Amino acid sequence: MHKSRMKPSCTDHRPRWPLASLATVTTFAMVLAGCGAPTTQPPGSCIDTADHGCISVAEFESRRDQIAQQHLADPEYRAQPALARIKAHQAHASLEVVSGSGTEPGAGVTIGIIDTGVDLSHPELAAADIEEFLLQGVPDETRHDPRGYSHGTAVTSVIAAQPNNEWFVGLAWGADFKVFAAPIGGPYPGGYDPSTFDWAAAYRTVLASGVAIVNASYYAVGTFVENYTAAQLRAVLPQLKVVAQQGVTDPAIFVWSAGNDHGAPCSPLSAENCLADPGDPATDRYDATSPNILGGAVALLPELQGHNVVVAALAEDGSIADYSNRCGVAADWCIAAPGSGIVGAYFGPQGTGIARGLGGTSYATPLVTGGLALMNQLFRNQLSQRELVTRLFLTADKSGDYADTATYGQGALDLGAAVSPVGSPRVRTGSLADPGQSIQTTRLRLGSALGDGFSRAAAGLELAAFDDLGAPFWFELPALTELAGTPSSLERLHQLMAPPVTASLLDLAGATTTIRTSGLELSFTGLSQRPTPGLGSSQPGMGAMLSWQPRPFGVRQGQLLTAARIGWLGEEGTLLGSKAAGGFGQLSAATLIGGFELGLETSGWSLTAAAELGWTVPEYGGGIITDLSGLTSSTFSLHATRRLTGTDQLTFSLSQPPRLEQGLATLSLPVGRTKGGRVLYRAVLAELTPSGRQLDLAASWRREKLLGGTFRAEAALSSDPGHLESEPIFSLAAGWQVVF
């Protein structure tokens, strides 16, 4: 898995200049040689992918669209025009970007198909994972239905046709299929004749097989649900009691065809929905304003609602097909999908091949069934079946004519929208009902002292954020963090021009003002108010350092200067310079600082050594960070300075910028959810100590009174820059400064 780590780069951790002094200083300087700025992605929403690491939302969409276009250009894909119409290419592409190019659509989902049976040897289906069962009482010849081809083979192929460079490809060809041969399409209207076939037993057999979704591409001809009461439906269709699956926590989804009655001849005129045809007075035709009673029963029977879907068919131009029953009274549980111009596998007396231009709600139905399988796969089987149905409906295309609910119900199937976030995914630290924090604002900007400690601890970990419908989307945790990085070239050059200073943990804060008097030195620090990209400005804070320096005393060939330091740094909104936002919560800290400084003047050299330790008490809350131990940090510096002439000065230095020496964080990461809607959390203990220790070895030359200003040049070697274990980096810099 891709690890989001900052590449090593040149660093200089000397204090920034106070902003007030910059108003009176003009600096002309340049970096002569050295390494560039770090090349890490700023913190932001980042989607974990199998082949490309953790990528931004924009890059995800770009890669998805590229793969989607490749699908559309594939001859097998183009051979089934319905795939493009339901935006299956976008759903397939999203799945491939997230899970890898070898991902089989529908893998891990078991689909049940109740139909006439299937030709397992058909070239399009031979490599598919299909089991066929003859339901009790069904003769083998049922597989060859009277229409001269196998209806079950055609319906199954819409989902299961394999990518084998034969003719076309199915929507969810990687799923497991169980086809149950039933007596439909023969002498029985819509397959229902309780006197000769026990449909209740058939449905029990299907459900006992463990299928997640059941495709039912058959209907009761000439029956319209709007003409029945709930009591009548329960009496006429007792098998629906089995379909209701009452008492089952996560019932299988049944996907039904709405029927092909609209405009079909009917007789007598007094029959339900049978109207005279104005264009042909000798013929009466059905006005199918609602689905048939098998699929449409969901409108009247509450026990079916939530896991039963009825499907109307669209013509090739996207309008409702002239033969399709409308959604009508079942609009709340109905969706439209392409049902005309469908390509399907052919199996019958005339041989084996494909049939083009198939039409009927029978072929719209498997597109919805396969779409639900793709959704289930993409969301890692964490949504309940009812949630999948709800998402299917809410993400359907409701624009233009599709807003006509009486005709199109919830709208036209749109799988591209169904697998995309609805609203901004949010990091939940409680239940799905909690408002949470948007993934767009969830950031952790690490201060320089922490180096890559947190990022290393977070390597390989995912964080789940949930969209407005409760669907999980996964993001790589390290990509939501940003390492401190290195100062810009301008900042580095300002630092070069500053006089040498001793190390201090107050460097974490910002500008410092110092008062000296009679052996005492008091430094005050105000936290920087500079904006931090994506995180806003630092919050107010302050620090102070008291240094006591006794009178110097003589040593051999020089004078020894000593000083003791004690200080305090209070941070509001940051922790050792690190700032959290969004799902990471808020951070603050108070740090006690203790240290010493030694100075020796001998043989023309001025030698200084300084070191500090810090003990930090953190404050945290409101996010995935649930515990922070006390933190220990350190810094030190060594300087040797010699004045060569009245205007030239040479300095050698070795220093370590502030570094965290010890610290632990406990995280409670949302990693997914149960089908019941409970957020799943993973406890993670993160060691915050960085992998490396930055040591800066530098030699600098200073010449005063050069063209009215001061010239400085420096050669520096940094090991483990940014406290990241990496190769050392060498740099050269020079600058000239004049004070007006």
PDB file of N, CA and C in Angstrom, residues 59 177 220 257 295 324 422 690 694:
ATOM      1  N   GLU A  59      -7.914  13.572  -8.610  1.00  0.00           N
ATOM      2  CA  GLU A  59      -7.180  12.550  -9.361  1.00  0.00           C
ATOM      3  C   GLU A  59      -8.001  11.273  -9.472  1.00  0.00           C
ATOM      4  N   PHE A 177     -23.672 -16.981  -9.385  1.00  0.00           N
ATOM      5  CA  PHE A 177     -25.055 -17.041  -9.840  1.00  0.00           C
ATOM      6  C   PHE A 177     -25.671 -18.399  -9.504  1.00  0.00           C
ATOM      7  N   ALA A 220     -47.444 -11.468 -13.918  1.00  0.00           N
ATOM      8  CA  ALA A 220     -48.790 -11.990 -14.148  1.00  0.00           C
ATOM      9  C   ALA A 220     -49.483 -11.097 -15.171  1.00  0.00           C
ATOM     10  N   SER A 257     -39.941  -7.530 -12.563  1.00  0.00           N
ATOM     11  CA  SER A 257     -40.299  -6.785 -13.777  1.00  0.00           C
ATOM     12  C   SER A 257     -41.705  -6.216 -13.612  1.00  0.00           C
ATOM     13  N   GLY A 295     -44.892  -7.828  -9.048  1.00  0.00           N
ATOM     14  CA  GLY A 295     -43.958  -6.765  -8.690  1.00  0.00           C
ATOM     15  C   GLY A 295     -44.625  -5.626  -7.956  1.00  0.00           C
ATOM     16  N   SER A 324     -44.069  -1.014 -21.836  1.00  0.00           N
ATOM     17  CA  SER A 324     -43.811  -1.176 -20.404  1.00  0.00           C
ATOM     18  C   SER A 324     -44.964  -0.678 -19.538  1.00  0.00           C
ATOM     19  N   VAL A 422     -22.819  10.793  -1.593  1.00  0.00           N
ATOM     20  CA  VAL A 422     -23.944  11.723  -1.556  1.00  0.00           C
ATOM     21  C   VAL A 422     -23.624  12.739  -0.465  1.00  0.00           C
ATOM     22  N   PRO A 690       9.927  10.458  15.871  1.00  0.00           N
ATOM     23  CA  PRO A 690      10.294  10.384  14.452  1.00  0.00           C
ATOM     24  C   PRO A 690      11.368   9.349  14.181  1.00  0.00           C
ATOM     25  N   GLN A 694      17.608  14.988  13.038  1.00  0.00           N
ATOM     26  CA  GLN A 694      18.264  15.965  12.189  1.00  0.00           C
ATOM     27  C   GLN A 694      19.423  16.612  12.927  1.00  0.00           C
TER      28      GLN A 694
END
